[in-house]
PDB file of C-alpha atoms in Angstrom:
ATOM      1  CA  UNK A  25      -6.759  18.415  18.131  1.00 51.00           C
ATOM      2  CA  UNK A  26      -8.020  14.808  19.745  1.00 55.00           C
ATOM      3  CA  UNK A  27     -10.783  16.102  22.073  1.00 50.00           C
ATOM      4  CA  UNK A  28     -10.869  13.172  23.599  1.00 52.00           C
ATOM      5  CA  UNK A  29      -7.661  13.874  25.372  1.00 59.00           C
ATOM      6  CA  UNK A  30      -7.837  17.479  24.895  1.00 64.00           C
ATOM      7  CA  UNK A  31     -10.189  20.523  25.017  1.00 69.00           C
ATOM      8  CA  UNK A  32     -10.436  23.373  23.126  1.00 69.00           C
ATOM      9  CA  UNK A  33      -9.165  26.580  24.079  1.00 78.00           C
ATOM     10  CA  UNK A  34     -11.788  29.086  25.677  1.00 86.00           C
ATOM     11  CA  UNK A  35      -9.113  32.041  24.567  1.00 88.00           C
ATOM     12  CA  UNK A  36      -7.951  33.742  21.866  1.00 89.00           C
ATOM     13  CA  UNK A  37      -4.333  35.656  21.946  1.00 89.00           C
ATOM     14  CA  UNK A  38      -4.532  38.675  20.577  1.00 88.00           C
ATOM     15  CA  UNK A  39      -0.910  40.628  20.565  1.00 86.00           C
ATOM     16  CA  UNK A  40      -0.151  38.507  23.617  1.00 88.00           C
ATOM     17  CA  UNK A  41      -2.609  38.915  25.663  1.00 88.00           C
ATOM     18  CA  UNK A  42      -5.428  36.068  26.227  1.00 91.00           C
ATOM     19  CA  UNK A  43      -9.083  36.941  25.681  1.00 91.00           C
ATOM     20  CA  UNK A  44     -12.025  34.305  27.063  1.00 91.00           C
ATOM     21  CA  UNK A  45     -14.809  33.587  24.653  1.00 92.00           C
ATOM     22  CA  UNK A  46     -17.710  31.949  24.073  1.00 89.00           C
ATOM     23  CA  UNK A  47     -17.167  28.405  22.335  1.00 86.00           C
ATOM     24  CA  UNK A  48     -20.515  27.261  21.856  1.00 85.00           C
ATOM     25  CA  UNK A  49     -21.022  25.477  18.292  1.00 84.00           C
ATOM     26  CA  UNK A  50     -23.898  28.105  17.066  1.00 83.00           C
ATOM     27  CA  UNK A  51     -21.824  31.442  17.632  1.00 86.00           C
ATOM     28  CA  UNK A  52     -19.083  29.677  15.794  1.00 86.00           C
ATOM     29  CA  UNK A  53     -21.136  28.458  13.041  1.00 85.00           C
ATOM     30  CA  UNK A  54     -23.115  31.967  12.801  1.00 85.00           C
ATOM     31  CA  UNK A  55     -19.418  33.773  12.658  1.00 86.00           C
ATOM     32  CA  UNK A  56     -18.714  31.105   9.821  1.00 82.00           C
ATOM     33  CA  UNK A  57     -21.441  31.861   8.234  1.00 81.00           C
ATOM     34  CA  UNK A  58     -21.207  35.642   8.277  1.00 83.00           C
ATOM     35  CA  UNK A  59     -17.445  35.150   7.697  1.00 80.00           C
ATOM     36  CA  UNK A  60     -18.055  33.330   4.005  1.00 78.00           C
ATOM     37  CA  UNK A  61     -20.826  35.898   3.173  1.00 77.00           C
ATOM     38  CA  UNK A  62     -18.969  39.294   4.035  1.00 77.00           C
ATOM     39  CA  UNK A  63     -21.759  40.192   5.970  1.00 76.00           C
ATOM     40  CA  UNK A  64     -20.210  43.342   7.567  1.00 76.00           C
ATOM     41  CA  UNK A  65     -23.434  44.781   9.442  1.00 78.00           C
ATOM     42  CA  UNK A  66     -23.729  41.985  11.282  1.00 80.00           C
ATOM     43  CA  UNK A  67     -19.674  41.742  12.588  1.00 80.00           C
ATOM     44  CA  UNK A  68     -20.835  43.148  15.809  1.00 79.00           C
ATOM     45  CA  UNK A  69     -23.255  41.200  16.569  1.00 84.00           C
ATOM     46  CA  UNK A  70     -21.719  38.081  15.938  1.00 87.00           C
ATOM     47  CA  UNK A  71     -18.923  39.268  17.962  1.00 87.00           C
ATOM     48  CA  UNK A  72     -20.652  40.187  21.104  1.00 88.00           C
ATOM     49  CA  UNK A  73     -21.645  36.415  20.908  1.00 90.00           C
ATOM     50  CA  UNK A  74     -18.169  35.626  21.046  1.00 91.00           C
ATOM     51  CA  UNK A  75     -16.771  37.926  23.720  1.00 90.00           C
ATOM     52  CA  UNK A  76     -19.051  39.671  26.445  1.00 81.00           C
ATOM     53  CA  UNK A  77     -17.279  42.959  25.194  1.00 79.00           C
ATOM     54  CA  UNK A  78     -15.674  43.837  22.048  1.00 78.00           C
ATOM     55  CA  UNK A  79     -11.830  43.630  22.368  1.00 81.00           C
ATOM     56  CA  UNK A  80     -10.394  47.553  22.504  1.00 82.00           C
ATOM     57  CA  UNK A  81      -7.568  45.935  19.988  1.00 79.00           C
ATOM     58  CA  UNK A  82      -7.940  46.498  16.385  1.00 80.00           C
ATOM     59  CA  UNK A  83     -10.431  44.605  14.895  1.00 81.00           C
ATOM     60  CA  UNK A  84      -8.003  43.074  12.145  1.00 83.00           C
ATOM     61  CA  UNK A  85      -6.264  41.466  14.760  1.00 86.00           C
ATOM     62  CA  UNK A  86      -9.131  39.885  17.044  1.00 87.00           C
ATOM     63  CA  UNK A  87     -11.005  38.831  13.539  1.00 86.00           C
ATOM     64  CA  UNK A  88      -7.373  36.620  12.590  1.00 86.00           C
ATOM     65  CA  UNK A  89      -7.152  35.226  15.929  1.00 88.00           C
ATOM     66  CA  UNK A  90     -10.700  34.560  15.495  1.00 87.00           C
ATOM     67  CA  UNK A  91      -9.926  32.741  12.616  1.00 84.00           C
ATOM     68  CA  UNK A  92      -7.107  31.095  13.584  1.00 84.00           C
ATOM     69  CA  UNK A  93      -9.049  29.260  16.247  1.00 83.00           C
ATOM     70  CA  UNK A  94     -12.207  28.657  13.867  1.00 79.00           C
ATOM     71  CA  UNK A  95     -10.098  26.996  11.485  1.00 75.00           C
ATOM     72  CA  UNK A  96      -7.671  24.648  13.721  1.00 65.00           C
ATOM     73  CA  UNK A  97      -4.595  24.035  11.940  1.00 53.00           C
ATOM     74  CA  UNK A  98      -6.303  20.549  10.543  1.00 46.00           C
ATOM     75  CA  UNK A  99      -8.882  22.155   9.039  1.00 42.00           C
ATOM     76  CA  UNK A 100      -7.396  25.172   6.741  1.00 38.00           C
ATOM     77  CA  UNK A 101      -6.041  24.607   3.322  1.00 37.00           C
ATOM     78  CA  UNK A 102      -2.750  23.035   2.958  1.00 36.00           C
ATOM     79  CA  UNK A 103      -2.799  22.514   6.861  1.00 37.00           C
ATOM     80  CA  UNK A 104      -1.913  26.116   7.641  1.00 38.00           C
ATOM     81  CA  UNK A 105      -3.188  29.483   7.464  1.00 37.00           C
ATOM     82  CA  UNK A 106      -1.981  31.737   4.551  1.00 41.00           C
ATOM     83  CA  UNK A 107      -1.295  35.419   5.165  1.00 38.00           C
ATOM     84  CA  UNK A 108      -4.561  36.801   6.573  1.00 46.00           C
ATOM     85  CA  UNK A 109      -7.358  35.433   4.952  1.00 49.00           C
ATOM     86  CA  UNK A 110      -8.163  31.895   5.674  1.00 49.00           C
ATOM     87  CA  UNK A 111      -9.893  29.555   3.604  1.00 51.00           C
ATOM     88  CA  UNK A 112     -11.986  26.527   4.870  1.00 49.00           C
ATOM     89  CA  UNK A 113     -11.411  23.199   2.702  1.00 51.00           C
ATOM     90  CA  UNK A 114     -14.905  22.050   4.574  1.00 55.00           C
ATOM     91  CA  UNK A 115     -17.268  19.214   2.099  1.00 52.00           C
ATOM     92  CA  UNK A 116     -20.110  20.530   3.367  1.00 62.00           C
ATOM     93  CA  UNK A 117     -21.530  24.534   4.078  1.00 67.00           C
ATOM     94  CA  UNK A 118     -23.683  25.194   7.728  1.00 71.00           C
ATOM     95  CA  UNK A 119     -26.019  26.897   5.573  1.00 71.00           C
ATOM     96  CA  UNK A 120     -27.088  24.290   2.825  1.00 70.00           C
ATOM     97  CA  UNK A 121     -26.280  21.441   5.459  1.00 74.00           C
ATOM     98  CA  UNK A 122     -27.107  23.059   8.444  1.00 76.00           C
ATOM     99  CA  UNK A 123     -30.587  21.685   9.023  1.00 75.00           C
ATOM    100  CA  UNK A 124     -28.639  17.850   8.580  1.00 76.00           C
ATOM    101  CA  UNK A 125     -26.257  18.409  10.208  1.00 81.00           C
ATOM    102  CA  UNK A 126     -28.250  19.435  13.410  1.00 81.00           C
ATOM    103  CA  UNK A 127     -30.699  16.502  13.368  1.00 83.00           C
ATOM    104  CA  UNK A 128     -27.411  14.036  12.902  1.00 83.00           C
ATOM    105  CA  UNK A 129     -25.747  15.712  16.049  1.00 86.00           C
ATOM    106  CA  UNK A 130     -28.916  15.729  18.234  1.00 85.00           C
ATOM    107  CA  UNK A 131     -29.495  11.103  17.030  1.00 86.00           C
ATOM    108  CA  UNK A 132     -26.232  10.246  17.636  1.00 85.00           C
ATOM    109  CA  UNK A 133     -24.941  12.705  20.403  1.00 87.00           C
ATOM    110  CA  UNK A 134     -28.124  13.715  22.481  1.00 88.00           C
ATOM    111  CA  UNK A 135     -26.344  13.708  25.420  1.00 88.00           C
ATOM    112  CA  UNK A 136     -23.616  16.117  23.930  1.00 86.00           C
ATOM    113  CA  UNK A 137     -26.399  18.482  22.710  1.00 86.00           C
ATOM    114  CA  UNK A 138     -27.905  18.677  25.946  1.00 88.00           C
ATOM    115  CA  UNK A 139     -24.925  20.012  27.671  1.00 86.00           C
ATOM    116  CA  UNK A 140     -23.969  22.111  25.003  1.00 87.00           C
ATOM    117  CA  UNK A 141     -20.955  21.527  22.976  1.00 86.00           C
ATOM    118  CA  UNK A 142     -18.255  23.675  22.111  1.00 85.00           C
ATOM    119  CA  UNK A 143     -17.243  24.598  17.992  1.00 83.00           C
ATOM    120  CA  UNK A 144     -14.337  22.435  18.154  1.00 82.00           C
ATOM    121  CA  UNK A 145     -16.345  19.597  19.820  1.00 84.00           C
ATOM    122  CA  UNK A 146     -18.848  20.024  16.953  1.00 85.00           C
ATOM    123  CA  UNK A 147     -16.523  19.989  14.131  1.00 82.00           C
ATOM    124  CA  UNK A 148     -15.196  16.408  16.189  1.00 83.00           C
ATOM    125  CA  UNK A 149     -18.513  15.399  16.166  1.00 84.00           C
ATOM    126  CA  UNK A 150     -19.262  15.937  12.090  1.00 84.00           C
ATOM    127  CA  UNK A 151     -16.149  14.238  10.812  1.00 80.00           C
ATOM    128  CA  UNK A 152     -16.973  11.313  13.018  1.00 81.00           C
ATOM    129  CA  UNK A 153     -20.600  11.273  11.304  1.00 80.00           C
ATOM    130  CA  UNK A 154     -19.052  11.800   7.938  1.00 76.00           C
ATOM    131  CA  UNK A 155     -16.680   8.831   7.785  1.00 73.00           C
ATOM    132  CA  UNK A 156     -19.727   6.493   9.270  1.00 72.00           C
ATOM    133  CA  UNK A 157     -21.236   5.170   6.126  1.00 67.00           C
ATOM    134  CA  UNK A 158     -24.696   4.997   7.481  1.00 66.00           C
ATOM    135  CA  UNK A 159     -24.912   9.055   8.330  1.00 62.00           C
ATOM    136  CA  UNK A 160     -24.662  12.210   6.409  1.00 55.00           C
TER     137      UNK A 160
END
């Protein structure tokens, strides 16, 4: 995905039909986050970050699509998704880097942050920060 000739999708398809969610960078990060820790309690809560309601379809099904669009086709292992668990092949974790990773998004893209960027924008943002020798 280039966003600079594309935006993200505010959907997810779940057995066909398209479901609008929220694609701020935090909820994403925080359903990352609880993703890699098998935090079950908290599934809910995350989720009613990321949809105003709770899907009525089975909740195996909204958490893949929800994966599927975390973890765009560039960033999964092997550049695809492997049966239904999906692995991130990320050199760096929101929880140890989060903290960094904030502060280099607000110096170099305050006017990004202000608005409010999206997950996919974010993850944009990082690698550009990551290949520039003099951040991260």
């Amino acid at each position: 995905m280039n966003l600079l000739i594309e935006t993200a999708p505010d959907y997810i398809v779940v057995r066909g039909k398209k479901i609008k969610i929220n694609t701020s960078f935090s909820v994403w990060v925080e359903f990352f986050i609880m993703c890699k820790s098998g935090d079950k309690e908290n599934t809910e809560k995350v989720l009613l970050k990321i949809f105003d309601t709770i899907p009525d379809e089975d909740a195996d099904s909204v958490m893949y699509e929800c994966l599927k669009w975390l973890f765009s086709k560039n960033e999964t292992n092997k550049g695809g998704i492997e049966s239904k668990t999906i692995t991130s092949s990320a050199p760096f974790d929101f929880e140890v880097d989060g903290n960094v990773i904030y502060c280099e998004l607000w110096e170099y893209f305050p006017h990004l942050m202000e608005r409010g960027i999206s997950y996919h924008e974010g993850m944009e943002l990082i690698k550009l920060l990551m290949h520039n020798e003099k951040t991260m």
